[in-house]
Coordinates of C-alpha atoms and ligand atoms in Angstrom, one line a residue:
M83 CA -82.8 54.6 111.3
R84 CA -84.8 57.2 109.5
K85 CA -84.4 55.3 106.2
G86 CA -85.7 52.1 107.8
F87 CA -88.8 53.9 109.1
L88 CA -89.6 55.4 105.7
T89 CA -89.2 52.1 104.1
F90 CA -91.7 50.7 106.5
A91 CA -94.1 53.6 105.9
A92 CA -93.9 53.3 102.2
V93 CA -94.6 49.6 102.3
G94 CA -97.5 50.3 104.6
L95 CA -99.0 52.9 102.5
L96 CA -98.8 50.7 99.4
A97 CA -100.5 48.0 101.2
T98 CA -103.5 50.2 102.1
G99 CA -103.5 51.8 98.6
G100 CA -102.9 55.2 100.3
L101 CA -99.8 56.2 98.4
T102 CA -100.5 59.2 96.3
A103 CA -98.5 61.5 94.2
C104 CA -96.6 63.8 96.5
G105 CA -96.2 66.9 94.4
D106 CA -96.3 69.4 97.2
D107 CA -94.6 67.4 99.9
G108 CA -91.6 69.8 100.1
G109 CA -88.9 67.2 99.4
S110 CA -87.9 63.6 99.1
D111 CA -87.8 63.2 102.9
Q112 CA -91.6 63.2 102.8
A113 CA -91.8 60.3 100.3
G114 CA -93.7 58.3 102.8
S115 CA -96.3 60.9 103.6
N116 CA -99.8 60.6 102.5
D117 CA -102.9 62.7 102.2
K118 CA -105.0 60.3 104.3
K119 CA -106.4 62.0 107.3
P120 CA -104.8 60.8 110.5
K121 CA -107.2 58.4 112.3
I122 CA -106.1 56.6 115.5
G123 CA -107.5 53.6 117.1
V124 CA -107.0 52.7 120.8
I125 CA -107.9 49.5 122.5
L126 CA -108.1 49.6 126.3
P127 CA -108.0 46.2 128.2
D128 CA -110.9 46.2 130.6
S129 CA -112.8 48.5 133.0
K130 CA -112.5 46.4 136.2
S131 CA -108.9 45.6 136.9
S132 CA -108.2 49.3 137.6
A133 CA -110.3 52.4 137.6
R134 CA -107.6 54.1 135.5
W135 CA -108.5 52.8 132.1
E136 CA -112.0 54.3 131.8
G137 CA -111.4 57.0 134.5
A138 CA -108.2 58.4 133.3
D139 CA -106.6 56.9 130.1
R140 CA -109.7 57.3 127.9
K141 CA -110.3 60.9 129.0
Y142 CA -106.7 62.0 128.6
L143 CA -106.2 60.3 125.3
K144 CA -109.4 61.7 123.9
E145 CA -108.5 65.2 125.1
A146 CA -105.0 64.9 123.4
F147 CA -106.4 63.7 120.1
D148 CA -109.2 66.3 120.1
A149 CA -106.7 69.1 121.0
A150 CA -104.7 68.1 117.9
G151 CA -107.8 67.9 115.8
V152 CA -107.1 64.2 115.1
E153 CA -109.9 61.7 114.7
S154 CA -109.8 58.8 117.2
D155 CA -111.7 55.7 118.1
I156 CA -111.2 54.5 121.7
Q157 CA -112.7 51.2 122.6
N158 CA -112.5 48.7 125.5
A159 CA -112.1 45.0 125.1
Q160 CA -113.6 44.3 128.5
N161 CA -111.0 41.5 129.2
D162 CA -112.2 39.5 126.2
K163 CA -109.4 38.4 123.9
T164 CA -111.7 37.5 121.0
A165 CA -113.4 40.9 121.3
F166 CA -109.9 42.5 121.4
Q167 CA -109.1 41.0 118.0
T168 CA -112.5 41.8 116.6
I169 CA -112.2 45.5 117.6
A170 CA -108.7 45.6 116.0
D171 CA -110.0 44.1 112.8
Q172 CA -112.8 46.6 112.7
M173 CA -110.5 49.5 113.4
I174 CA -108.2 48.5 110.5
T175 CA -111.2 48.0 108.2
N176 CA -112.5 51.5 109.2
G177 CA -109.2 53.0 108.1
V178 CA -107.1 53.8 111.2
N179 CA -103.5 54.5 110.3
V180 CA -102.3 54.0 113.8
L181 CA -103.4 51.4 116.3
M182 CA -102.5 51.7 120.0
I183 CA -103.1 48.7 122.3
V184 CA -103.0 47.7 125.9
N185 CA -102.7 44.0 125.4
L186 CA -104.5 41.4 127.4
D187 CA -101.6 39.0 126.9
S188 CA -98.6 38.9 124.6
G189 CA -100.0 36.2 122.3
T190 CA -103.2 38.0 121.2
G191 CA -101.4 41.3 121.4
K192 CA -98.7 40.1 118.9
A193 CA -101.3 38.7 116.6
V194 CA -103.1 42.1 116.5
L195 CA -99.8 44.0 116.0
D196 CA -98.5 41.8 113.3
K197 CA -101.8 41.9 111.4
A198 CA -101.9 45.7 111.6
K199 CA -98.3 45.8 110.4
S200 CA -99.2 43.6 107.4
Q201 CA -102.0 46.1 106.5
G202 CA -99.7 49.1 106.7
V203 CA -101.1 50.3 110.1
A204 CA -98.5 51.6 112.5
T205 CA -98.7 50.4 116.1
I206 CA -97.9 51.5 119.7
D207 CA -97.8 49.4 122.8
Y208 CA -99.5 51.5 125.4
D209 CA -98.5 50.8 129.0
R210 CA -97.9 47.1 128.5
L211 CA -95.1 45.8 126.3
T212 CA -96.2 43.0 124.0
L213 CA -93.4 40.4 124.2
G214 CA -92.3 39.2 120.7
G215 CA -94.5 42.0 119.3
S216 CA -93.8 44.5 116.5
A217 CA -95.0 47.9 117.8
Q218 CA -93.0 50.9 116.6
Y219 CA -93.1 52.4 120.1
Y220 CA -93.7 51.5 123.7
V221 CA -95.0 54.2 126.1
S222 CA -95.2 53.4 129.8
F223 CA -93.7 54.0 133.2
D224 CA -90.5 52.6 134.6
N225 CA -92.4 49.6 135.9
E226 CA -89.5 48.1 137.9
A227 CA -89.3 51.4 139.7
V228 CA -93.0 51.1 140.4
G229 CA -92.4 47.7 142.1
K230 CA -89.4 49.1 143.9
L231 CA -91.5 51.9 145.4
Q232 CA -94.0 49.3 146.5
G233 CA -91.4 47.1 148.2
E234 CA -89.8 50.2 149.9
G235 CA -93.3 51.4 150.9
L236 CA -94.1 48.1 152.6
V237 CA -90.7 48.1 154.5
K238 CA -91.3 51.7 155.6
C239 CA -94.8 51.0 156.9
L240 CA -93.7 47.8 158.7
T241 CA -90.8 49.7 160.2
D242 CA -93.1 52.6 161.3
K243 CA -95.3 50.0 163.0
N244 CA -92.2 48.4 164.5
V245 CA -93.1 44.9 163.3
K246 CA -90.4 42.3 163.9
N247 CA -89.8 39.5 161.4
P248 CA -93.0 40.2 159.5
A249 CA -94.9 37.5 157.6
I250 CA -95.4 38.8 154.1
S251 CA -98.0 37.9 151.5
Y252 CA -97.7 38.7 147.8
L253 CA -100.7 39.5 145.6
N254 CA -99.1 39.8 142.2
G255 CA -100.8 41.1 139.0
S256 CA -101.9 39.1 136.1
P257 CA -99.4 36.4 135.0
T258 CA -100.0 37.4 131.4
D259 CA -99.2 41.1 131.9
N260 CA -95.5 41.8 131.4
N261 CA -95.9 44.8 133.7
A262 CA -96.8 42.4 136.6
T263 CA -93.4 40.6 136.0
L264 CA -91.6 44.0 136.1
F265 CA -93.5 45.1 139.2
K266 CA -92.5 41.9 140.9
N267 CA -88.9 42.2 139.9
G268 CA -89.0 45.7 141.5
Y269 CA -90.4 44.6 144.8
D270 CA -88.4 41.5 145.0
S271 CA -85.2 43.6 144.6
V272 CA -86.2 45.2 148.0
L273 CA -87.8 42.2 149.8
K274 CA -85.9 39.2 148.7
P275 CA -82.7 40.3 150.5
K276 CA -84.9 40.5 153.7
F277 CA -86.3 37.1 153.1
D278 CA -82.8 35.7 152.5
A279 CA -81.5 37.3 155.7
N280 CA -84.5 35.8 157.6
E281 CA -85.5 39.3 158.6
Y282 CA -88.9 38.9 156.8
T283 CA -90.8 35.7 156.0
K284 CA -92.7 35.2 152.8
V285 CA -95.8 33.2 153.6
A286 CA -97.8 33.5 150.4
D287 CA -97.0 34.4 146.8
D288 CA -99.9 34.3 144.3
S289 CA -100.7 35.9 140.9
V290 CA -104.2 37.1 140.3
P291 CA -105.5 36.1 136.9
A292 CA -106.4 39.2 134.8
W293 CA -105.9 41.3 137.9
D294 CA -109.5 40.2 138.8
N295 CA -110.3 42.0 142.1
A296 CA -113.0 39.5 143.1
Q297 CA -110.6 36.6 142.7
A298 CA -108.0 38.5 144.6
A299 CA -110.3 38.6 147.7
T300 CA -110.8 34.8 147.5
I301 CA -107.0 34.2 147.0
F302 CA -106.2 36.5 149.9
E303 CA -108.7 34.8 152.1
Q304 CA -107.1 31.5 151.4
Q305 CA -103.6 32.9 152.1
L306 CA -104.8 34.2 155.4
T307 CA -106.4 30.9 156.4
K308 CA -103.3 29.0 155.4
A309 CA -101.1 31.4 157.4
R310 CA -103.5 30.9 160.4
G311 CA -104.3 34.6 160.3
K312 CA -100.6 35.6 160.7
I313 CA -100.0 37.9 157.8
D314 CA -98.2 41.2 158.8
G315 CA -97.9 42.9 155.4
V316 CA -99.4 42.6 152.0
L317 CA -97.6 43.5 148.8
A318 CA -100.6 44.1 146.6
A319 CA -99.6 45.0 143.0
N320 CA -102.4 47.6 142.5
D321 CA -105.1 49.4 144.4
G322 CA -107.8 47.0 143.2
L323 CA -105.9 44.0 144.6
G324 CA -105.1 46.0 147.7
N325 CA -108.7 46.8 148.3
A326 CA -109.6 43.1 147.9
A327 CA -107.1 42.3 150.7
I328 CA -108.4 45.1 152.8
S329 CA -112.0 43.8 152.5
V330 CA -110.8 40.4 153.9
L331 CA -108.7 42.1 156.6
K332 CA -111.8 44.1 157.6
K333 CA -113.9 40.9 158.0
N334 CA -111.1 39.7 160.4
K335 CA -110.8 43.0 162.2
L336 CA -107.2 43.3 160.9
N337 CA -107.5 46.4 158.7
G338 CA -105.3 49.2 159.7
K339 CA -103.0 46.8 161.6
V340 CA -101.6 45.1 158.4
P341 CA -100.0 47.4 155.9
V342 CA -101.1 46.9 152.3
T343 CA -99.6 48.5 149.2
G344 CA -101.2 49.5 146.0
Q345 CA -100.7 51.3 142.7
D346 CA -102.6 53.7 140.5
A347 CA -103.7 56.3 143.1
T348 CA -107.3 55.5 142.4
K349 CA -110.0 57.4 144.4
E350 CA -110.7 54.2 146.4
G351 CA -107.0 53.6 147.0
L352 CA -106.4 57.1 148.3
Q353 CA -109.5 56.8 150.5
N354 CA -108.1 53.6 151.9
I355 CA -104.9 55.4 152.7
L356 CA -106.7 58.3 154.3
A357 CA -108.6 55.8 156.5
G358 CA -105.3 54.1 157.5
D359 CA -106.2 50.8 155.9
Q360 CA -103.7 51.1 153.1
C361 CA -100.1 52.0 153.6
M362 CA -99.2 53.5 150.2
T363 CA -100.0 53.6 146.5
V364 CA -97.9 54.5 143.5
Y365 CA -99.1 57.5 141.5
K366 CA -98.4 57.3 137.7
A367 CA -99.3 60.5 136.0
V368 CA -101.5 59.0 133.3
K369 CA -101.9 62.4 131.6
K370 CA -98.2 62.4 130.8
E371 CA -98.4 58.9 129.5
A372 CA -101.4 59.7 127.3
D373 CA -99.8 62.8 126.1
A374 CA -96.6 61.1 125.1
A375 CA -98.4 58.2 123.4
S376 CA -100.8 60.5 121.5
E377 CA -97.9 62.7 120.3
L378 CA -96.1 59.6 118.9
A379 CA -99.4 58.2 117.4
I380 CA -100.1 61.5 115.7
A381 CA -96.5 61.6 114.3
L382 CA -96.9 58.1 113.0
A383 CA -100.2 58.9 111.5
K384 CA -98.6 61.7 109.5
G385 CA -95.8 59.4 108.4
E386 CA -93.2 61.2 110.6
K387 CA -90.7 59.7 113.0
K388 CA -89.9 60.9 116.4
D389 CA -86.8 59.9 118.4
T390 CA -87.7 58.9 121.9
G391 CA -84.0 58.8 123.0
Q392 CA -84.6 55.5 124.8
T393 CA -85.2 51.8 124.1
V394 CA -86.5 48.9 126.0
K395 CA -85.3 45.4 125.3
D396 CA -88.1 42.9 124.3
P397 CA -86.5 39.7 125.6
E398 CA -88.7 37.5 123.6
G399 CA -88.4 39.2 120.3
N400 CA -84.8 40.2 121.0
R401 CA -85.6 43.7 119.8
D402 CA -84.8 47.2 121.2
V403 CA -88.2 49.0 121.2
P404 CA -88.1 52.8 121.0
S405 CA -89.7 53.8 124.3
V406 CA -90.9 56.5 126.6
L407 CA -90.7 55.5 130.3
L408 CA -92.1 57.9 132.8
E409 CA -91.3 58.2 136.5
P410 CA -93.7 56.9 139.1
K411 CA -94.1 58.4 142.6
A412 CA -94.9 56.9 146.0
I413 CA -97.9 58.3 147.8
Y414 CA -98.4 58.0 151.6
K415 CA -101.0 59.7 153.8
D416 CA -98.9 62.8 154.1
N417 CA -98.6 63.5 150.3
V418 CA -102.0 62.4 149.1
N419 CA -102.5 66.0 148.2
D420 CA -99.8 65.7 145.5
V421 CA -102.3 63.6 143.5
V422 CA -105.0 66.1 144.0
A423 CA -102.7 69.0 143.1
D424 CA -101.8 67.3 139.9
G425 CA -105.5 67.2 139.0
Y426 CA -105.7 63.4 138.8
V427 CA -108.3 63.1 141.5
T428 CA -110.4 66.0 142.6
K429 CA -110.9 67.1 146.2
E430 CA -114.7 66.9 145.6
E431 CA -114.7 63.2 144.7
L432 CA -112.0 62.2 147.2
C433 CA -113.2 64.1 150.3
T434 CA -116.8 63.0 150.4
G435 CA -118.7 62.1 153.6
D436 CA -116.5 60.7 156.3
F437 CA -113.4 61.4 154.2
A438 CA -113.8 65.2 154.5
K439 CA -112.4 65.2 158.0
L440 CA -109.6 62.8 157.0
C441 CA -108.8 64.9 154.0
T442 CA -108.4 68.0 156.3
E443 CA -106.2 66.0 158.7
A444 CA -104.0 64.8 155.8
G445 CA -103.7 68.4 154.4
V446 CA -105.7 67.8 151.2
S447 CA -106.6 71.2 149.9
Ligands
LIG40 C1 -101.0 48.7 134.7 C2 -101.5 49.1 136.0 C3 -102.9 48.5 136.3 C4 -102.9 47.0 135.9 C5 -104.4 46.5 136.0 C6 -101.1 47.2 134.5 O1 -100.6 46.8 133.3 O2 -99.7 49.2 134.5 O3 -101.6 50.5 136.1 O4 -103.3 48.7 137.6 O5 -102.4 46.8 134.6 O6 -105.2 47.0 135.0

């Protein structure tokens, strides 16, 4: 293992011309180390599909790199695949030795990873696995577990409301995001047995391109029309899609009656939960994800190898990718405070205006 990594590192350094005499490296184990200053590039996917990317990931990653005294360049591709590749090219030209990406799809993600590799730049898949890609590490959450929590959450909220044979709609994430597939596998594992047993009926099942919240509202409106207004529960794959469904439910005076799921514990999602319009969300401690990824990135930048103790199978590349997978947590009205206590959302931003009273009722302190 270690040998393989060092071989890669040495090849990489040769390619960038960074290999220097290692007189003081303290031993042959360090043969791949270099005196180039660590510089890490991060490409975030967009700023609209979820508040997390600009609101949490950027902040936590920057803090982690700054705390380690490591230079970083964090950019956002704004859902533009061409821009994604241009940013990667610029980062490589500007001398990053590690590139961390949240791909927009596996095709362009793979092109960027492979190019980085050919230039001796180490890579990390951050949050989304690039199928067929070549990243050294994958850092994310257990995404099937995320979906399972969503499925279980919907069942719990429907049971609490005592809804019999509920009509369910799916608002899935982007078809080009491997996470969306994993989330769906997770919620299907809970809901499909109910469909098969005729306990629940699935009346709609659509993917939302690029997780686009505006499109999600249009899609949900069509689902509701097609179902003649009879939708009893919405499995929305994240808070943005959930909020889109809630906006349509509001127009039809159905909000609060129809449970809607979510993900990301965004301020808006938590407020929808406090208001009773959203049934649950899934909290992913992004700080932990950013810390784990930055630690690996810094190690790679220094030519070191860290063992993550876990791998994830890339079914397309038929490769076991060394991974860090963190545990997600379900959030309902009665434990919204967990997200606040963790410092992810502050009480001040959450409990504004009408939400102050709802926060008090829900025990947000
Ligand atoms: C992330 C989610 C996010 C979604 C849309 C997924 O890959 O795991 O946290 O809500 O993308 O940005």
